[in-house]
Tab-separated table of C-alpha atoms in Angstrom:
chain	number	residue	atom	x	y	z
B	19	MET	CA	-93.695	103.436	-4.149
B	20	LEU	CA	-94.345	100.469	-2.934
B	21	VAL	CA	-97.312	99.699	-4.710
B	22	PHE	CA	-95.516	100.569	-7.960
B	23	LEU	CA	-92.944	98.210	-7.036
B	24	VAL	CA	-95.601	95.535	-5.971
B	25	ALA	CA	-96.813	96.362	-9.848
B	26	MET	CA	-93.643	96.155	-11.370
B	27	LEU	CA	-92.886	92.792	-9.713
B	28	ALA	CA	-96.245	91.118	-10.661
B	29	SER	CA	-96.705	92.494	-14.243
B	30	ALA	CA	-92.315	90.842	-14.228
B	31	ALA	CA	-93.595	87.963	-12.990
B	32	VAL	CA	-96.607	87.547	-15.749
B	33	LEU	CA	-94.017	87.955	-18.471
B	34	ALA	CA	-91.801	85.510	-17.350
B	35	ALA	CA	-94.241	83.038	-16.895
B	36	PRO	CA	-94.016	79.685	-19.574
B	37	ARG	CA	-96.756	79.897	-21.972
B	38	VAL	CA	-99.264	77.356	-21.568
B	39	VAL	CA	-100.562	75.381	-24.824
B	40	ARG	CA	-103.477	73.020	-24.431
B	41	VAL	CA	-102.654	70.350	-26.945
B	42	GLY	CA	-104.997	68.114	-28.332
B	43	VAL	CA	-103.530	64.541	-28.239
B	44	TYR	CA	-105.441	61.522	-29.790
B	45	ASP	CA	-104.057	57.974	-30.100
B	46	ASN	CA	-102.688	57.536	-34.253
B	47	PRO	CA	-99.395	56.283	-33.427
B	48	PRO	CA	-96.324	56.389	-35.001
B	49	LYS	CA	-97.457	60.140	-35.666
B	50	ILE	CA	-99.110	61.035	-32.583
B	51	GLN	CA	-99.970	59.326	-29.429
B	52	ALA	CA	-100.241	59.962	-25.160
B	53	GLY	CA	-96.835	59.232	-23.226
B	54	PRO	CA	-96.547	57.561	-19.761
B	55	GLN	CA	-97.684	60.819	-18.084
B	56	GLY	CA	-99.936	61.876	-20.674
B	57	GLN	CA	-97.596	64.370	-22.313
B	58	PRO	CA	-97.839	63.798	-26.446
B	59	SER	CA	-95.485	61.050	-27.924
B	60	GLY	CA	-94.530	60.053	-31.369
B	61	ILE	CA	-93.262	61.752	-34.258
B	62	LEU	CA	-95.072	64.614	-34.061
B	63	GLY	CA	-95.583	64.657	-30.349
B	64	ASP	CA	-91.913	64.429	-29.561
B	65	LEU	CA	-91.054	67.313	-32.286
B	66	LEU	CA	-94.179	69.767	-30.102
B	67	VAL	CA	-92.145	68.416	-26.869
B	68	GLU	CA	-88.856	69.822	-28.133
B	69	MET	CA	-90.358	72.885	-29.856
B	70	ALA	CA	-92.319	73.545	-26.381
B	71	ARG	CA	-88.997	72.905	-24.346
B	72	GLN	CA	-87.234	75.362	-27.035
B	73	GLU	CA	-89.672	78.437	-26.949
B	74	GLN	CA	-90.462	77.848	-23.165
B	75	TRP	CA	-94.250	76.594	-23.696
B	76	THR	CA	-95.649	74.543	-20.665
B	77	ILE	CA	-97.804	71.977	-22.733
B	78	GLU	CA	-101.140	70.645	-21.233
B	79	PRO	CA	-102.129	67.936	-22.821
B	80	VAL	CA	-106.099	67.028	-23.499
B	81	ALA	CA	-106.647	63.648	-24.344
B	82	CYS	CA	-109.896	63.338	-27.073
B	83	GLU	CA	-111.232	61.251	-29.979
B	84	TRP	CA	-110.536	62.742	-33.142
B	85	GLU	CA	-113.852	64.517	-34.124
B	86	GLN	CA	-114.011	65.504	-30.633
B	87	CYS	CA	-110.468	67.200	-31.141
B	88	LEU	CA	-111.340	68.739	-33.986
B	89	GLN	CA	-114.411	70.572	-32.441
B	90	GLN	CA	-112.491	71.440	-29.334
B	91	LEU	CA	-109.989	73.196	-31.710
B	92	GLU	CA	-112.839	75.359	-33.396
B	93	SER	CA	-114.121	76.351	-30.017
B	94	GLY	CA	-110.993	77.187	-28.455
B	95	ALA	CA	-110.962	74.382	-25.698
B	96	ILE	CA	-107.399	73.439	-27.219
B	97	ASP	CA	-104.823	75.347	-28.518
B	98	LEU	CA	-102.911	73.390	-30.938
B	99	LEU	CA	-104.100	70.261	-32.436
B	100	PRO	CA	-101.171	67.861	-34.049
B	101	ASP	CA	-101.789	65.710	-37.355
B	102	VAL	CA	-104.010	67.612	-39.355
B	103	ALA	CA	-104.200	67.212	-42.939
B	104	TYR	CA	-104.733	70.541	-45.057
B	105	ASN	CA	-107.650	70.942	-47.149
B	106	GLU	CA	-109.906	74.100	-48.373
B	107	GLU	CA	-112.656	73.012	-45.921
B	108	ARG	CA	-110.501	72.741	-42.943
B	109	ALA	CA	-108.635	76.136	-43.719
B	110	GLN	CA	-112.409	77.557	-43.320
B	111	ARG	CA	-112.357	76.539	-39.447
B	112	PHE	CA	-108.206	76.266	-38.867
B	113	ASP	CA	-105.087	78.186	-39.187
B	114	PHE	CA	-102.086	76.282	-40.426
B	115	HIS	CA	-98.524	77.183	-40.386
B	116	ARG	CA	-96.492	77.477	-43.835
B	117	ILE	CA	-94.026	74.575	-43.570
B	118	PRO	CA	-95.732	71.238	-43.672
B	119	ALA	CA	-94.530	68.732	-40.515
B	120	LEU	CA	-94.918	65.523	-42.466
B	121	PRO	CA	-95.887	64.193	-45.777
B	122	SER	CA	-98.313	61.559	-45.937
B	123	TRP	CA	-100.736	59.333	-48.010
B	124	SER	CA	-103.712	56.966	-47.478
B	125	LEU	CA	-104.266	53.446	-48.368
B	126	LEU	CA	-107.145	50.651	-47.831
B	127	TYR	CA	-105.775	47.663	-45.860
B	128	ARG	CA	-107.878	44.402	-46.527
B	129	ARG	CA	-108.535	41.083	-44.950
B	130	PRO	CA	-106.594	38.067	-46.689
B	131	ASP	CA	-109.587	36.842	-47.953
B	132	VAL	CA	-110.874	40.003	-49.561
B	133	THR	CA	-110.026	40.597	-53.167
B	134	LEU	CA	-109.290	44.803	-53.563
B	135	GLN	CA	-107.410	45.147	-56.709
B	136	SER	CA	-109.126	48.169	-58.193
B	137	VAL	CA	-111.382	51.256	-57.229
B	138	LEU	CA	-114.249	49.135	-58.800
B	139	ASP	CA	-114.074	46.142	-56.421
B	140	LEU	CA	-115.289	48.443	-53.658
B	141	ASP	CA	-118.423	47.781	-54.874
B	142	HIS	CA	-120.754	46.398	-52.130
B	143	LYS	CA	-117.804	46.152	-49.630
B	144	ARG	CA	-117.719	47.665	-46.063
B	145	VAL	CA	-114.888	50.152	-45.401
B	146	ALA	CA	-114.228	51.232	-41.741
B	147	VAL	CA	-112.984	54.835	-41.452
B	148	LEU	CA	-111.771	57.447	-38.961
B	149	GLU	CA	-114.908	59.286	-38.203
B	150	GLY	CA	-114.647	62.828	-39.535
B	151	SER	CA	-111.308	62.077	-41.631
B	152	VAL	CA	-110.219	63.317	-44.609
B	153	GLN	CA	-110.251	59.511	-45.722
B	154	GLN	CA	-113.988	59.699	-44.885
B	155	ARG	CA	-114.655	62.658	-47.290
B	156	HIS	CA	-112.863	61.113	-49.743
B	157	LEU	CA	-114.161	57.894	-50.027
B	158	ALA	CA	-117.549	59.421	-49.908
B	159	GLY	CA	-116.778	61.311	-52.866
B	160	LEU	CA	-115.428	58.481	-55.110
B	161	LEU	CA	-117.951	56.050	-54.346
B	162	ASN	CA	-120.709	58.287	-55.554
B	163	SER	CA	-118.272	59.282	-58.516
B	164	PHE	CA	-118.167	55.984	-59.540
B	165	GLY	CA	-121.956	54.635	-58.531
B	166	LEU	CA	-120.659	52.023	-56.180
B	167	GLN	CA	-122.876	50.434	-53.738
B	168	ALA	CA	-120.218	50.549	-50.697
B	169	GLU	CA	-120.799	51.075	-46.989
B	170	LEU	CA	-118.507	53.523	-44.760
B	171	LEU	CA	-118.413	52.439	-41.152
B	172	PRO	CA	-117.379	55.285	-39.238
B	173	ALA	CA	-115.329	54.395	-36.053
B	174	LYS	CA	-114.279	56.707	-33.302
B	175	THR	CA	-110.785	55.484	-33.072
B	176	PHE	CA	-108.076	53.521	-35.680
B	177	GLU	CA	-107.956	50.830	-33.172
B	178	GLU	CA	-111.430	50.451	-33.496
B	179	ALA	CA	-111.645	50.781	-37.172
B	180	PHE	CA	-109.177	48.118	-37.637
B	181	SER	CA	-111.123	46.045	-35.311
B	182	LEU	CA	-114.056	46.438	-37.474
B	183	VAL	CA	-111.849	44.409	-40.507
B	184	ALA	CA	-110.186	41.929	-38.305
B	185	SER	CA	-113.513	40.553	-36.640
B	186	GLY	CA	-115.102	40.473	-40.198
B	187	GLN	CA	-117.653	43.076	-39.811
B	188	ALA	CA	-115.761	45.334	-42.053
B	189	ASP	CA	-113.991	44.389	-45.665
B	190	ALA	CA	-110.925	47.222	-45.556
B	191	VAL	CA	-109.853	50.102	-43.884
B	192	ALA	CA	-109.015	53.050	-44.853
B	193	ALA	CA	-106.162	55.060	-43.005
B	194	ASN	CA	-102.730	56.856	-43.372
B	195	ARG	CA	-99.892	55.129	-44.497
B	196	TYR	CA	-97.714	55.421	-41.131
B	197	SER	CA	-100.862	54.370	-38.705
B	198	GLY	CA	-101.774	51.551	-41.446
B	199	ASP	CA	-98.507	50.458	-42.025
B	200	ARG	CA	-97.720	49.904	-38.002
B	201	ALA	CA	-101.320	48.539	-37.421
B	202	ALA	CA	-102.024	46.153	-40.533
B	203	GLY	CA	-99.479	43.609	-38.772
B	204	ASP	CA	-101.057	43.075	-35.722
B	205	TYR	CA	-104.558	42.858	-36.940
B	206	GLY	CA	-103.427	40.222	-39.493
B	207	LEU	CA	-104.204	42.509	-42.589
B	208	GLU	CA	-102.337	43.339	-46.147
B	209	ALA	CA	-102.032	46.681	-48.238
B	210	THR	CA	-103.416	47.110	-50.879
B	211	THR	CA	-102.353	48.846	-53.885
B	212	LEU	CA	-105.145	51.245	-53.762
B	213	VAL	CA	-103.379	54.283	-52.604
B	214	PHE	CA	-104.882	57.884	-52.661
B	215	LEU	CA	-104.871	61.506	-51.086
B	216	PRO	CA	-101.235	62.295	-51.119
B	217	SER	CA	-101.500	64.808	-48.820
B	218	LYS	CA	-99.281	67.526	-45.982
B	219	LEU	CA	-99.655	67.306	-42.226
B	220	PHE	CA	-99.675	70.094	-39.842
B	221	PHE	CA	-100.221	71.381	-36.596
B	222	ALA	CA	-103.686	73.670	-36.365
B	223	THR	CA	-105.067	76.452	-34.638
B	224	GLY	CA	-108.163	77.699	-34.229
B	225	LYS	CA	-109.529	80.335	-36.682
B	226	GLY	CA	-107.617	83.651	-35.735
B	227	ARG	CA	-106.007	82.114	-32.776
B	228	GLY	CA	-102.548	81.158	-31.946
B	229	ALA	CA	-100.791	83.025	-34.497
B	230	ASP	CA	-97.492	83.109	-32.139
B	231	LEU	CA	-97.647	79.391	-31.896
B	232	LEU	CA	-97.783	78.780	-35.570
B	233	ALA	CA	-94.860	81.308	-36.174
B	234	ALA	CA	-92.770	79.552	-33.904
B	235	VAL	CA	-93.671	75.838	-35.517
B	236	ASP	CA	-92.670	76.928	-38.415
B	237	ALA	CA	-89.537	78.753	-37.460
B	238	ARG	CA	-88.434	75.486	-35.930
B	239	LEU	CA	-89.342	73.363	-38.680
B	240	GLU	CA	-87.330	75.210	-41.498
B	241	ALA	CA	-84.481	74.911	-39.022
B	242	TRP	CA	-84.765	71.543	-38.492
B	243	GLN	CA	-85.802	70.159	-42.151
B	244	SER	CA	-82.450	71.948	-43.778
B	245	ASP	CA	-79.955	69.986	-41.091
B	246	ALA	CA	-79.944	65.705	-41.570
B	247	ASP	CA	-78.361	65.793	-38.829
B	248	SER	CA	-81.355	67.728	-36.628
B	249	PHE	CA	-83.733	66.619	-33.950
B	250	TYR	CA	-86.230	66.191	-36.861
B	251	PHE	CA	-84.785	63.570	-38.632
B	252	GLN	CA	-83.480	61.817	-35.696
B	253	THR	CA	-87.182	62.074	-34.635
B	254	LEU	CA	-87.819	60.098	-37.934
B	255	ALA	CA	-85.203	57.460	-37.374
B	256	ARG	CA	-86.380	56.504	-33.610
B	257	TRP	CA	-89.634	56.309	-34.885
B	258	GLY	CA	-88.764	53.640	-37.605
B	259	GLN	CA	-89.461	56.216	-40.730
B	260	GLN	CA	-86.753	57.732	-43.088
B	261	GLY	CA	-86.564	61.418	-44.178
B	262	THR	CA	-84.680	63.526	-46.460
B	263	GLN	CA	-83.847	66.929	-46.531
B	264	THR	CA	-86.594	69.322	-47.847
B	265	ARG	CA	-84.109	72.441	-48.055
């Protein structure tokens, strides 16, 4: 009888223990970045922390650079990765939830002495891109389709990519509008009218793993995005972004 009670208590303790969720955190403010204690911060980081509080998850942050984050998500070293733009190639490697966490698009940012008014102006230019990003893949295809002789310079971080332009090692940088608008002023760059890649951003899990995590993310996003006074829209405002109800 004593053994049975001990086993029951142990089982109850396991069931009551918070789920530990290993989350990839890379530096891409204002969407995702590490907070003071390493916990996820930024728009998507704050949303995830609140989801974890409501779902009783324990977040275990794992610092990584973007390409490394994707590799660790695929291998199972991390459970959840914020700020993943959906495309067909990634859908073969990862699972996504149903409701987009954020809308986004990309554009090119240039030094003031560089002319970039059309795609053809990219000929013989050097463009910094985040290694492994959707921007890198899209621009490679675009340059090839126009037969342009431009060089893409892969960088490990957005900070490195913008630094390449500011230092004169690159003529322009491709970035999502959240990170780009924030960083352009810091590095003395200007936004161009070359806008591309409208996309939807998600939290992603490894293929066939984390269905319960994605279901919980969808449930929270669905409730939040239908309420203009919700934590979701308060978070957007706190990070200097505007949003409208989607439902």
